mmCIF file of C-alpha atoms in Angstrom:
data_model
loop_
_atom_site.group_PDB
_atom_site.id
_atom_site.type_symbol
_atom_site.label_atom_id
_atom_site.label_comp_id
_atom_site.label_asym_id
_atom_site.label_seq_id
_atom_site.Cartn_x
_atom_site.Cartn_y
_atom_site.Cartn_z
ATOM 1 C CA UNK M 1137 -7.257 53.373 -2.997
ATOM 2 C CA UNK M 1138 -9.738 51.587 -5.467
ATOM 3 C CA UNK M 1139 -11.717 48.559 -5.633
ATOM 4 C CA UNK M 1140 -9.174 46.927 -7.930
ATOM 5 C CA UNK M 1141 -5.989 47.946 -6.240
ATOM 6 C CA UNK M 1142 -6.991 46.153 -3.078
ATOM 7 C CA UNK M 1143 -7.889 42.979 -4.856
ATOM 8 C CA UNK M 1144 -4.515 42.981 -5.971
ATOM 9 C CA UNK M 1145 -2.730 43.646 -2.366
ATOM 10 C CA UNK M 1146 -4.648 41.066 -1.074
ATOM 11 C CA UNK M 1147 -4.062 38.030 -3.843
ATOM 12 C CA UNK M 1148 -0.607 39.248 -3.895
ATOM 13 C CA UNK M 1149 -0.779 38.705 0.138
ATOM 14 C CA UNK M 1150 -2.554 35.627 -0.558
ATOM 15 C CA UNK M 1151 0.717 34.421 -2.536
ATOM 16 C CA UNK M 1152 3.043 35.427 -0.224
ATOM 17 C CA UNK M 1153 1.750 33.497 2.532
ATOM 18 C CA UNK M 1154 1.895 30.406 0.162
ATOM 19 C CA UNK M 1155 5.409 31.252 -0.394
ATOM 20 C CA UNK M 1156 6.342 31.245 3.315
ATOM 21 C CA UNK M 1157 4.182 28.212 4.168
ATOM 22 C CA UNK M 1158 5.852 25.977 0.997
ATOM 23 C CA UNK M 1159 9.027 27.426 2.552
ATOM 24 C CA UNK M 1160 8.740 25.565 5.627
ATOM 25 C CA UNK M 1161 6.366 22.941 4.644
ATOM 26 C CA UNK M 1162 9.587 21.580 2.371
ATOM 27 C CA UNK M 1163 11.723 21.742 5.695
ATOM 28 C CA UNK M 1164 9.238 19.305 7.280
ATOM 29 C CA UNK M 1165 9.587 16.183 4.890
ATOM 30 C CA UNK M 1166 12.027 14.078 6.283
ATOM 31 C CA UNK M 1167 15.081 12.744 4.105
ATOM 32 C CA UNK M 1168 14.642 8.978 3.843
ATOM 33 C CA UNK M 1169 18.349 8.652 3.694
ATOM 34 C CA UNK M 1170 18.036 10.287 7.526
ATOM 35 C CA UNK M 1171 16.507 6.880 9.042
ATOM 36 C CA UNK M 1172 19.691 4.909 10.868
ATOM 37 C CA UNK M 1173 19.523 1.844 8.575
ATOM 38 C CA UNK M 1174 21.525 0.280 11.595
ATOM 39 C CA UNK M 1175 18.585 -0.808 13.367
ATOM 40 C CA UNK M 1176 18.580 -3.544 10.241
ATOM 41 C CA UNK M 1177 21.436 -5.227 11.542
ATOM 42 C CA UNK M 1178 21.096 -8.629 13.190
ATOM 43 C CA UNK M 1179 16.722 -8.168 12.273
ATOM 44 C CA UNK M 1180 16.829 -10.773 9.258
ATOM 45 C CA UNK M 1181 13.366 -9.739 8.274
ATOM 46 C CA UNK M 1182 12.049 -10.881 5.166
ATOM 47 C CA UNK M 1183 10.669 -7.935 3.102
ATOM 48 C CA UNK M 1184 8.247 -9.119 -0.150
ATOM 49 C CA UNK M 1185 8.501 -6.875 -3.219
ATOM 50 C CA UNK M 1186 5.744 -6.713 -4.689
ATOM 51 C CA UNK M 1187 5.629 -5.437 -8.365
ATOM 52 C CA UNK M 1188 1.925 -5.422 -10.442
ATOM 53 C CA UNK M 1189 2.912 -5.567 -14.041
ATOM 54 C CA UNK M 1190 0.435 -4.953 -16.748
ATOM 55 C CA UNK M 1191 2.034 -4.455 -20.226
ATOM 56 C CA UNK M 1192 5.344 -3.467 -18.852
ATOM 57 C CA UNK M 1193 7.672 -4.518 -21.299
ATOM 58 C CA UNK M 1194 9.326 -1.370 -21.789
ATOM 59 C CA UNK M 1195 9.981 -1.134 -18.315
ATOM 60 C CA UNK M 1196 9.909 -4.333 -16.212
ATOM 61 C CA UNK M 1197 13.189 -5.466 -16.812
ATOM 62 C CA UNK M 1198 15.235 -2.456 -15.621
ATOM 63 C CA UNK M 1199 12.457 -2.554 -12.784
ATOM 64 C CA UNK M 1200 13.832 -5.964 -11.610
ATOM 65 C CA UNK M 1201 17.500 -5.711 -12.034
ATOM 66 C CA UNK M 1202 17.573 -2.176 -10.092
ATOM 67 C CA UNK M 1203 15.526 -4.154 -7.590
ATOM 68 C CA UNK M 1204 17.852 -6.986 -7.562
ATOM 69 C CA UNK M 1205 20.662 -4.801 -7.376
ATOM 70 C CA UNK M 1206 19.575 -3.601 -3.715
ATOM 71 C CA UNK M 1207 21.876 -3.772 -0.981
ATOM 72 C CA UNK M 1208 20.001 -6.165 1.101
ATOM 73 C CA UNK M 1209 22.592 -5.819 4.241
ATOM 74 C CA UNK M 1210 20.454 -6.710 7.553
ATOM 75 C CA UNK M 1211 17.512 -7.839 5.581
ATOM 76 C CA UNK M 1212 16.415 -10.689 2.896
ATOM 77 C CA UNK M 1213 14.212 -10.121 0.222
ATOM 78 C CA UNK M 1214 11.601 -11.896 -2.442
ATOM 79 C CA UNK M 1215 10.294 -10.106 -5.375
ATOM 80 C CA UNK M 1216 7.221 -11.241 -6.278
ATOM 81 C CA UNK M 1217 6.015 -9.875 -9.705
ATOM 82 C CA UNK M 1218 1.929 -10.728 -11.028
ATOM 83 C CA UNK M 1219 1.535 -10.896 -14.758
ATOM 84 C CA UNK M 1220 -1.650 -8.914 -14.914
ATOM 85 C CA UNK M 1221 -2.830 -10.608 -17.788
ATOM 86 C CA UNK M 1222 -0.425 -8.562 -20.270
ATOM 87 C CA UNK M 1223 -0.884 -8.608 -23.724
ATOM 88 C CA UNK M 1224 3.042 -7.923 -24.725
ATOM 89 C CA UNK M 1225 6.008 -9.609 -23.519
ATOM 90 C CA UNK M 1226 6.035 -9.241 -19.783
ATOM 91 C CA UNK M 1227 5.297 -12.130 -18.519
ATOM 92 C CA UNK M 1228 8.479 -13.531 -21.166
ATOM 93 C CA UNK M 1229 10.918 -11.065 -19.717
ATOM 94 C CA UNK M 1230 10.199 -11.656 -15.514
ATOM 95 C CA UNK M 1231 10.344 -15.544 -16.030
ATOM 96 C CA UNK M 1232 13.818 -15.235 -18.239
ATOM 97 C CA UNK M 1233 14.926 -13.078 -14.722
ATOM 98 C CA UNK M 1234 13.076 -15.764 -12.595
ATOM 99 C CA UNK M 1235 15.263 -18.507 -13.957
ATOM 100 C CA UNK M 1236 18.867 -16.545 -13.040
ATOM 101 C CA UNK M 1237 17.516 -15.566 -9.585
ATOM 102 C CA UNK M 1238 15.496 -17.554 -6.981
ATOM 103 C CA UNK M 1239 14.454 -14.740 -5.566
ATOM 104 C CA UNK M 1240 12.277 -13.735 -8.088
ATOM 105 C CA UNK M 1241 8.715 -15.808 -8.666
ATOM 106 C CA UNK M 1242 6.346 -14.798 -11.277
ATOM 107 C CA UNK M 1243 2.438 -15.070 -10.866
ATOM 108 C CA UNK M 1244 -0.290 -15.053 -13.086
ATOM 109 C CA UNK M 1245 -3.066 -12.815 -12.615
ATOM 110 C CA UNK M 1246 -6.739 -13.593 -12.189
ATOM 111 C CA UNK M 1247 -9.626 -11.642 -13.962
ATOM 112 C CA UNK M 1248 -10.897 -9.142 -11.157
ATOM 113 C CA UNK M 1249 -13.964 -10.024 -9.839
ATOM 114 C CA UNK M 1250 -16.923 -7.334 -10.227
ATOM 115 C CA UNK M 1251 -16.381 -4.578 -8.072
ATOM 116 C CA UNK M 1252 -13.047 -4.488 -8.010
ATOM 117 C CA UNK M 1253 -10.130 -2.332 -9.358
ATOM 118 C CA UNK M 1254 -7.302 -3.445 -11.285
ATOM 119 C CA UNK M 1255 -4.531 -2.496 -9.853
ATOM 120 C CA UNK M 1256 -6.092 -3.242 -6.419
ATOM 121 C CA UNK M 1257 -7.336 -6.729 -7.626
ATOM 122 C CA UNK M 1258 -3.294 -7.581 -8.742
ATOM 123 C CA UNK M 1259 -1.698 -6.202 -5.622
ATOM 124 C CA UNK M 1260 -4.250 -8.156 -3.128
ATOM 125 C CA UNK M 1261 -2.988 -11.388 -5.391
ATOM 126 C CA UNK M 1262 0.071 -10.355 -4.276
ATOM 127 C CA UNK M 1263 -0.176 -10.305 -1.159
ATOM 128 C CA UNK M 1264 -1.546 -13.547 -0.598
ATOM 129 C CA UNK M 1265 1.907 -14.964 -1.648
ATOM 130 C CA UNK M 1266 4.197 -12.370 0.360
ATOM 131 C CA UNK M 1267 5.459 -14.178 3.106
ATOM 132 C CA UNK M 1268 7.121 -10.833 4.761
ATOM 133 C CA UNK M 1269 7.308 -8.936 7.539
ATOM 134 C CA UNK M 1270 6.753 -5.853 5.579
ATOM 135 C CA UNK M 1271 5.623 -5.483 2.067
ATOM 136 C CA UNK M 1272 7.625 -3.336 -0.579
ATOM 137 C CA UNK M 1273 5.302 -1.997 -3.596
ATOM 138 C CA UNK M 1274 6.558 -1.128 -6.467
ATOM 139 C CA UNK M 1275 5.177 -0.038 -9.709
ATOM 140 C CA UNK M 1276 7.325 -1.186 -13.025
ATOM 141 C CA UNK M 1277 8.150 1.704 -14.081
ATOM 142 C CA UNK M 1278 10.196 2.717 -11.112
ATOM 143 C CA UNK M 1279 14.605 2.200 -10.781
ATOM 144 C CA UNK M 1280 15.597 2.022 -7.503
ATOM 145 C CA UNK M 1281 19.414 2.893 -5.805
ATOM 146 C CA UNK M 1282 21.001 0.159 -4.310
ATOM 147 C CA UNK M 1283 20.047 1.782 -0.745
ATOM 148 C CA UNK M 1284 16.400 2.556 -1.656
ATOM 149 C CA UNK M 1285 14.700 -0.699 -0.174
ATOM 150 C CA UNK M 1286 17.067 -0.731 2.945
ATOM 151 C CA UNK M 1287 16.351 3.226 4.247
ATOM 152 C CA UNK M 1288 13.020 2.967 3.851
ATOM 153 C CA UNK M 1289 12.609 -0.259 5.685
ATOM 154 C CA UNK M 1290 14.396 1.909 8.210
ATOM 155 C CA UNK M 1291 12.398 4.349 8.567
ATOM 156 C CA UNK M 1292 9.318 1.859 8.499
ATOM 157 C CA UNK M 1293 11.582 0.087 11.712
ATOM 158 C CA UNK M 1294 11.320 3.837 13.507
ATOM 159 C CA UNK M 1295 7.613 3.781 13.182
ATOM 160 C CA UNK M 1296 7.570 0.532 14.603
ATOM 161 C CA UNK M 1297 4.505 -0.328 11.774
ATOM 162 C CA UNK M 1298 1.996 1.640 9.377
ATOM 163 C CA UNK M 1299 3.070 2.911 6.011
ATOM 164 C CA UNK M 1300 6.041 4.943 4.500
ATOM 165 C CA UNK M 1301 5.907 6.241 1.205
ATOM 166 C CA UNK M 1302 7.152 8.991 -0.774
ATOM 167 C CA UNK M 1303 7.387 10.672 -4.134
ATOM 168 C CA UNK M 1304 9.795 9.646 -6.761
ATOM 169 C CA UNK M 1305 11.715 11.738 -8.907
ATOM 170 C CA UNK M 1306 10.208 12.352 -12.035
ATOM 171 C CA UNK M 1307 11.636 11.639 -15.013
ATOM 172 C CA UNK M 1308 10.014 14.051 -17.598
ATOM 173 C CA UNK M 1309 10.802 13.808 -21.313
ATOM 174 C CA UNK M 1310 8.002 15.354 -23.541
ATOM 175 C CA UNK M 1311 6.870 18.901 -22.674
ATOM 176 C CA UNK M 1312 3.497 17.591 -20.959
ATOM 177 C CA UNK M 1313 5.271 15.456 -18.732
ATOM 178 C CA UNK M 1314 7.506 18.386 -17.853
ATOM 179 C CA UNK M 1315 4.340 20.614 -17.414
ATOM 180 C CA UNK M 1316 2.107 18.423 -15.727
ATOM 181 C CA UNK M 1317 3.919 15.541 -13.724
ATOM 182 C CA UNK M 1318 6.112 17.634 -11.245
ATOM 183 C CA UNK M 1319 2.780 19.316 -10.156
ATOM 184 C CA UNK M 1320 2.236 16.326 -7.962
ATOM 185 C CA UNK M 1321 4.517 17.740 -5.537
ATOM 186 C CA UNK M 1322 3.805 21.170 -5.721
ATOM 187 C CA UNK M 1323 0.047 20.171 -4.408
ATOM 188 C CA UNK M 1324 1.454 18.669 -1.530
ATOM 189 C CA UNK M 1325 4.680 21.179 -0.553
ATOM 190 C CA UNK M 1326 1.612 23.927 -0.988
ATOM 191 C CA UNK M 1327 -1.421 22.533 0.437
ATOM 192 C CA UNK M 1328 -0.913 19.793 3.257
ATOM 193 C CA UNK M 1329 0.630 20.201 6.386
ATOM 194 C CA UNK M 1330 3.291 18.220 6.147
ATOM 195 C CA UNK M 1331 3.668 17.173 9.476
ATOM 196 C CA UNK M 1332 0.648 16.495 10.112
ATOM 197 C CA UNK M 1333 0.958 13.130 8.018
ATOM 198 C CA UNK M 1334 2.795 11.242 10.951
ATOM 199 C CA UNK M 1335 1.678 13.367 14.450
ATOM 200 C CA UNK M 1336 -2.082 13.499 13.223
ATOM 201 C CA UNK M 1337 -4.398 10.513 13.454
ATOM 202 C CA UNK M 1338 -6.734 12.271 10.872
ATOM 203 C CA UNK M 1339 -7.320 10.365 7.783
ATOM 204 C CA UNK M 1340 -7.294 13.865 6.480
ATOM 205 C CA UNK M 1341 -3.862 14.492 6.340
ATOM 206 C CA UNK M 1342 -2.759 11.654 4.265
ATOM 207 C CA UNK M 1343 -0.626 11.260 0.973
ATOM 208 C CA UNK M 1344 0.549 8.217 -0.884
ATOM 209 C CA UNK M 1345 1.938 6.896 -4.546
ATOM 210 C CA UNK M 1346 1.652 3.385 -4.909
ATOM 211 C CA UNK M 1347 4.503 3.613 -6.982
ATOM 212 C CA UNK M 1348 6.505 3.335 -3.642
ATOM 213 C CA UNK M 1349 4.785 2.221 -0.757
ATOM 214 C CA UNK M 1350 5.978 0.360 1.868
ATOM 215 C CA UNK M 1351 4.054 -1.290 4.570
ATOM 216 C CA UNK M 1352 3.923 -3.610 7.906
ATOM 217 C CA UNK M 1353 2.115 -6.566 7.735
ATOM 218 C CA UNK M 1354 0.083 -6.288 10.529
ATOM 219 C CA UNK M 1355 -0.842 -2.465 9.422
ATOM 220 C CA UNK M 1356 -1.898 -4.390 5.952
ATOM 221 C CA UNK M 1357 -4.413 -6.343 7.890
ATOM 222 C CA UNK M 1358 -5.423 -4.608 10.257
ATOM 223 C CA UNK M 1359 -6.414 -1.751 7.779
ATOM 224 C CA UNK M 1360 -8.201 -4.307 5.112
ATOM 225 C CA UNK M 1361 -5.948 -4.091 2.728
ATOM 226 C CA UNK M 1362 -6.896 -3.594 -1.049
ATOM 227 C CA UNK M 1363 -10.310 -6.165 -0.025
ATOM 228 C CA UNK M 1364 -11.141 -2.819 2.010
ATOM 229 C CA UNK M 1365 -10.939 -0.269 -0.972
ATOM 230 C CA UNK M 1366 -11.451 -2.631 -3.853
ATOM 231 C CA UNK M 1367 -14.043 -0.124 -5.630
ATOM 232 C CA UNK M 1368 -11.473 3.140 -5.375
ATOM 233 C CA UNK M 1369 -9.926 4.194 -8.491
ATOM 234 C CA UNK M 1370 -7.496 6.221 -6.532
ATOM 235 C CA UNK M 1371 -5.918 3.110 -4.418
ATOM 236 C CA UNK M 1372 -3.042 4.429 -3.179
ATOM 237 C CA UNK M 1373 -4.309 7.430 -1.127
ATOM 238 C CA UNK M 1374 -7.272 5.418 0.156
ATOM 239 C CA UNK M 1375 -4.775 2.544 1.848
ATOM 240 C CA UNK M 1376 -2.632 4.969 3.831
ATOM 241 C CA UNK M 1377 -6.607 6.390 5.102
ATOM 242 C CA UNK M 1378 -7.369 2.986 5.608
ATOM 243 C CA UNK M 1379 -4.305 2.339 7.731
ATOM 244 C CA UNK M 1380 -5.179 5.536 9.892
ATOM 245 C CA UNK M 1381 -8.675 4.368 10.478
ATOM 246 C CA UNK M 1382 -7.017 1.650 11.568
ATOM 247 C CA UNK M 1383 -4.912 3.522 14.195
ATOM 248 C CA UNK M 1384 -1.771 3.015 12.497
ATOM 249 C CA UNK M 1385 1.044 5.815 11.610
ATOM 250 C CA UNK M 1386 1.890 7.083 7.967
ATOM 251 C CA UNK M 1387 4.949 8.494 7.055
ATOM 252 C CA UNK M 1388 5.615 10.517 3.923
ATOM 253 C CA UNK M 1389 9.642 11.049 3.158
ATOM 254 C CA UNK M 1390 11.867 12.736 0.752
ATOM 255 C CA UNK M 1391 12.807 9.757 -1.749
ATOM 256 C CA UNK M 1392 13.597 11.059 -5.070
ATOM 257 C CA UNK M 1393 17.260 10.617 -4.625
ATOM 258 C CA UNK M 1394 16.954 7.167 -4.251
ATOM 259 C CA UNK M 1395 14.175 6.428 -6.547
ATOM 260 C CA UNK M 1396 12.506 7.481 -10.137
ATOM 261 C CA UNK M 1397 10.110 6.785 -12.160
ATOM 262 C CA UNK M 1398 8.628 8.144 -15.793
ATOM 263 C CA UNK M 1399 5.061 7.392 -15.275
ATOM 264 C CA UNK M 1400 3.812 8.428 -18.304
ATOM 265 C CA UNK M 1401 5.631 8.617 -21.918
ATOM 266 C CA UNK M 1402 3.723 10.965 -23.588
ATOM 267 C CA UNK M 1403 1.562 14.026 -23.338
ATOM 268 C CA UNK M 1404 -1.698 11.543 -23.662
ATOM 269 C CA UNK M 1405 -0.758 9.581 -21.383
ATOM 270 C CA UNK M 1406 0.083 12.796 -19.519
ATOM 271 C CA UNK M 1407 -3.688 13.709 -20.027
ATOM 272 C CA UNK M 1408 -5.656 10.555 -19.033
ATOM 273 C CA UNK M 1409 -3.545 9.674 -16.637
ATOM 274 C CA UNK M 1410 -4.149 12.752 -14.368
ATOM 275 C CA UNK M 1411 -7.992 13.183 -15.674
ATOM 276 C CA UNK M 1412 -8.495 9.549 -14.068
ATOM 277 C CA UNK M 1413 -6.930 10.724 -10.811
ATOM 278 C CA UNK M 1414 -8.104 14.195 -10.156
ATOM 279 C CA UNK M 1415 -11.669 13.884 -9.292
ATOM 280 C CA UNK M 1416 -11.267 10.787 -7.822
ATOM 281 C CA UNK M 1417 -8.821 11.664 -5.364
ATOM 282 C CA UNK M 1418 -10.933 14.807 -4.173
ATOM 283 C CA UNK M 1419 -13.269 12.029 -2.919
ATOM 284 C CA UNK M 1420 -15.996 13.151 -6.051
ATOM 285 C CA UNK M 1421 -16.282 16.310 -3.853
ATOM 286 C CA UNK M 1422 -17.433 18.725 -6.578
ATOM 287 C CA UNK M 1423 -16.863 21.667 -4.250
ATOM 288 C CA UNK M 1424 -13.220 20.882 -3.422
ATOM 289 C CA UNK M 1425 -12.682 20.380 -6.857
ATOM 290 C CA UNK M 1426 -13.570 23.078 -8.781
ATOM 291 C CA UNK M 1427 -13.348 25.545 -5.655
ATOM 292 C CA UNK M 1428 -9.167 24.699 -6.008
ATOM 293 C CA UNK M 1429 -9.417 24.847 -9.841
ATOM 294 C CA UNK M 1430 -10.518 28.661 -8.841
ATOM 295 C CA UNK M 1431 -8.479 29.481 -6.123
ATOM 296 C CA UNK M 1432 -5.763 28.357 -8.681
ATOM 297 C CA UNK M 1433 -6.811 30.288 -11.550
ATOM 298 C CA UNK M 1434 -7.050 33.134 -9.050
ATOM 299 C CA UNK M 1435 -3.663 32.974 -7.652
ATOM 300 C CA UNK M 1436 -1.535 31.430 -10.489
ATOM 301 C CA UNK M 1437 -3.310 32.368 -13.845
ATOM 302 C CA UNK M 1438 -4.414 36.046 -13.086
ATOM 303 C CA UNK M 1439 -0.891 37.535 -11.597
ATOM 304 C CA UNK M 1440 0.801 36.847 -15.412
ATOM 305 C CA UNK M 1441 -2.308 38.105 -17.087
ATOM 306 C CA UNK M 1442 -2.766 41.213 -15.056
ATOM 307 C CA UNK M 1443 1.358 41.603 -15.836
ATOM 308 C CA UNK M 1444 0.539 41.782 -19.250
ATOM 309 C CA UNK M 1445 -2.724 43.970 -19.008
ATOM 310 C CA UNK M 1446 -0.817 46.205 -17.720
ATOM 311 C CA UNK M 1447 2.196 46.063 -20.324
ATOM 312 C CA UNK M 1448 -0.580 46.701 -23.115
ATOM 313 C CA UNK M 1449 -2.499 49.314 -21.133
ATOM 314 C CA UNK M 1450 -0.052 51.258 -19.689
ATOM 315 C CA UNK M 1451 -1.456 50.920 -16.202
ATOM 316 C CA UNK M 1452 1.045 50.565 -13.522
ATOM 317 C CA UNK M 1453 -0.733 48.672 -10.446
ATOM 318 C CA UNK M 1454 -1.343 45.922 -13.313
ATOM 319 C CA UNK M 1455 2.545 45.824 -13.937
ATOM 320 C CA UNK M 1456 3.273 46.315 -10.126
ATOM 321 C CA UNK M 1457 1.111 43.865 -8.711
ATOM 322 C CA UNK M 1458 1.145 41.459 -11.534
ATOM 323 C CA UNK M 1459 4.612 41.136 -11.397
ATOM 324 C CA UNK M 1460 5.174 40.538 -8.045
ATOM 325 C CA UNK M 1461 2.146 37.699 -8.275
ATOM 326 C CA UNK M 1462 3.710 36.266 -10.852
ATOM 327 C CA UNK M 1463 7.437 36.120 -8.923
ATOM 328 C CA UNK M 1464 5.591 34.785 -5.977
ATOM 329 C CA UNK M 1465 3.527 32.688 -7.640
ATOM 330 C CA UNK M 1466 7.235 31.286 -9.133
ATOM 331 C CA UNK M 1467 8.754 31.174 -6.004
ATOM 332 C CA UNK M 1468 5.969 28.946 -4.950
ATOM 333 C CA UNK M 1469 6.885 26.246 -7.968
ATOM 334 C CA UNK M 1470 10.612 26.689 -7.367
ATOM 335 C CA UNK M 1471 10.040 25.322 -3.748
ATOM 336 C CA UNK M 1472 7.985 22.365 -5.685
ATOM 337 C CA UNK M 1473 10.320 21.798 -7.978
ATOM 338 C CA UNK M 1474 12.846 21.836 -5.842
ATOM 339 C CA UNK M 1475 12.100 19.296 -3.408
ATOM 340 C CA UNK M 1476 11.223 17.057 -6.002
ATOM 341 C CA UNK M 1477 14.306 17.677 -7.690
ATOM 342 C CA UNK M 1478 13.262 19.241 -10.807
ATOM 343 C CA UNK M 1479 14.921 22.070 -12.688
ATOM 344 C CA UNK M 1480 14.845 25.873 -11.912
ATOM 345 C CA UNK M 1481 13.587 27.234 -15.293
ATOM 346 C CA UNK M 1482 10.708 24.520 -14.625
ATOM 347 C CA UNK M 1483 9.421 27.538 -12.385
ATOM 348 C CA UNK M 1484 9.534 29.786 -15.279
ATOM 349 C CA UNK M 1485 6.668 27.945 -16.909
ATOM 350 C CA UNK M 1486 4.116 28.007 -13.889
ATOM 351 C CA UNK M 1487 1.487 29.598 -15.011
ATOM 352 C CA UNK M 1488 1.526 27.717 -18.475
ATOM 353 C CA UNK M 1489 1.817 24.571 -15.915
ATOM 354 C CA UNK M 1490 -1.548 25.449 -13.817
ATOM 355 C CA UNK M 1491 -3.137 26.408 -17.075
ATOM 356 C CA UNK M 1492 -2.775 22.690 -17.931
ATOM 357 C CA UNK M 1493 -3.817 21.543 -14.734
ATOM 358 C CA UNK M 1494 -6.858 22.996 -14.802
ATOM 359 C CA UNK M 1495 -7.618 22.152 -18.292
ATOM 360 C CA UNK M 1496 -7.141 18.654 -16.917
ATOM 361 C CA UNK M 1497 -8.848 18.703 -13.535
ATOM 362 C CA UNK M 1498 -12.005 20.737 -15.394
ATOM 363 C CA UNK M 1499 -12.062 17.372 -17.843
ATOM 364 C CA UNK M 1500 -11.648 15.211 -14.955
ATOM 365 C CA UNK M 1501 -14.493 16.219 -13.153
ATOM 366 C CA UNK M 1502 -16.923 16.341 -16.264
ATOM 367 C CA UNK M 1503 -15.732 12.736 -17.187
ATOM 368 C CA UNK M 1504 -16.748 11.400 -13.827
ATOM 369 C CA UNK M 1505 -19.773 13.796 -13.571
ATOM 370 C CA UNK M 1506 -21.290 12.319 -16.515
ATOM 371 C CA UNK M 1507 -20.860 9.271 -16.348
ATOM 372 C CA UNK M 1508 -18.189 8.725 -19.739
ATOM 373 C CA UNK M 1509 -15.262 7.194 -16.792
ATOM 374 C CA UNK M 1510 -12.021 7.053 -17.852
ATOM 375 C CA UNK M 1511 -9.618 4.574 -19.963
ATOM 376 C CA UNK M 1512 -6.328 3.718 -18.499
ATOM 377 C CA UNK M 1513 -3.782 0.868 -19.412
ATOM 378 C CA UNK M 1514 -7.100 -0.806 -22.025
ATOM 379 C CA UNK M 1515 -9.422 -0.426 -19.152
ATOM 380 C CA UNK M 1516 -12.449 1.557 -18.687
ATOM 381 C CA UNK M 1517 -13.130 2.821 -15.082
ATOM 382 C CA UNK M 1518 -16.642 4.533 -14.328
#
């Protein structure tokens, strides 16, 4: 047996361990619509929405009503949206929704102060208005089901306190978004023990979107909120470590039936909005980074390639072993996709999906390497 044929038994070994672990890493995310909403009845808590808004006029309208919309049965609710000094109509279309329902109260945003983040700076503005029991954020781009606010709350009521959270379904237009945004989930279903999230203590197993994140009051304070990670590009991820630290439980759950979102609507927006993410949510850990960029190229990128060495050459261990990396490596996606609720042929396309994660995670890391940052929403982040 050569050299070459055993570096293909064991990748393709390597692969089919991922396939088994995604396999029953999916079975461990709970179903959010699996929580006894029940428990609501006869609570009256007061939950806060709490929606940041920066030049969300395409979106922040069909934000609110799908909020307002919620089935609020065993629960009341505010919605509390911050202006975050838009430049379009925003601030026009929440105050036109304001004045048809008392429930919703528009603020205006401050200028951050130095050393703090954006996004963080308009959700800890937020806050200081919420007068709930647990706080409900939402970014404006996501549309809620009726029952969306109400299970999770339930599931937050099993915990007791801490954070629940979970991905939305994507909606993907362009071919980048289709490429690129379902990957999200795919890094998680593949790579973190799913469990692990709510059993382990560890700030290390930890994943968040503050797209959808809800979380207990006292868990907010106790943790330090967004004053605690005001400098971290990647906010989201570094409250739910926060609230560990802090000896509280995180919860990550199925959501995507009840919630969606299109986060980006086009393939640059695709693009900078993942190169502002990636190397910043590997903690600036060069190693981490480009040592998964690798192991991805490795498993993902060389199966297909090998498969059509081997076409061209004639040589049959390439066409053996290449195809069955590559059907693996697909089998691995189709679990992703899956869970996330994306379509079969999505799988199809893995390899030319990695290739594009890469490209982006490879500018991600030079961008923050040298110092250039990264723009996002007319802001530049070093």
């Amino acid at each position: 047996m050569s050299a070459s044929e055993i570096l293909w038994i064991l990748l393709t070994a390597a692969l089919g361990v991922q396939l088994i672990f995604a396999l029953w890493n999916a079975t461990c995310l709970p179903g959010i619509r699996s929580f006894s909403a029940d428990r609501l009845l006869h609570q009256d808590k007061l939950v806060s929405v709490l929606i940041p808004a920066r030049n969300e006029r395409l979106h922040i309208q069909g934000c609110l009503e799908s909020v307002l919309a919620s089935d609020t049965t065993g629960y009341r609710m505010e919605v509390l949206v911050l202006n975050d000094r838009s430049e379009d109509e925003t601030a026009a279309l929440v105050q036109e929704i304001a004045n048809r329902d008392a429930r919703v109260r528009l603020l205006d945003g401050a200028e951050p102060p130095a050393g703090w983040m954006g996004k963080s700076y308009a959700c800890h503005q937020l806050v200081q208005e919420a007068k709930g029991e647990w706080f409900m954020f939402v970014d404006a781009d996501v549309r809620l089901e009726p029952e969306a606010i109400r299970q999770t709350v339930a599931a937050g009521c099993e915990l007791g306190r801490g954070l629940v959270t979970g991905f939305p379904y994507q909606v993907a237009k362009t071919w980048m978004e289709k490429l690129v945004v379902p990957m999200m989930v795919f890094t998680i279903i593949s790579h973190l023990p799913i469990f692990m999230i709510r059993r382990s203590s560890s700030p290390l197993f930890v994943a968040a979107t503050g797209a959808f994140l809800l979380i207990h009051r006292s868990s907010y304070e106790a943790s330090g909120g967004h004053a605690a990670i005001q400098g971290d590009l990647v906010d989201d991820m570094s409250l739910a470590k926060a609230v560990k630290r802090a000896g509280h439980p995180v919860m990550l759950a199925d959501v995507h039936e009840l919630v969606s979102t299109r986060m980006y609507q086009n393939g640059t927006e695709v693009w900078n909005g993942y190169k502002k993410n990636m190397y910043e949510g590997t903690g600036r850990r060069d190693v981490l980074l480009l040592g998964t960029l690798v192991m991805y190229t490795l498993m993902y990128l060389v199966p297909p390639l090998g498969l059509l060495f081997g076409l061209l050459s004639g040589s049959s261990a390439a066409i053996t072993y290449g195809l069955i990396g590559t059907m693996l490596g697909m089998g691995v996606k189709r679990v992703a996709d899956q869970t996330g609720g994306q379509p079969w042929w999505l799988a199809c396309l893995q390899s030319v999906s990695m290739a594009c994660v890469i490209g982006i995670g490879m500018a991600s890391w030079r961008a923050g390497r040298s110092g250039k940052g990264y723009v996002w929403k007319g802001r530049r982040y070093s």
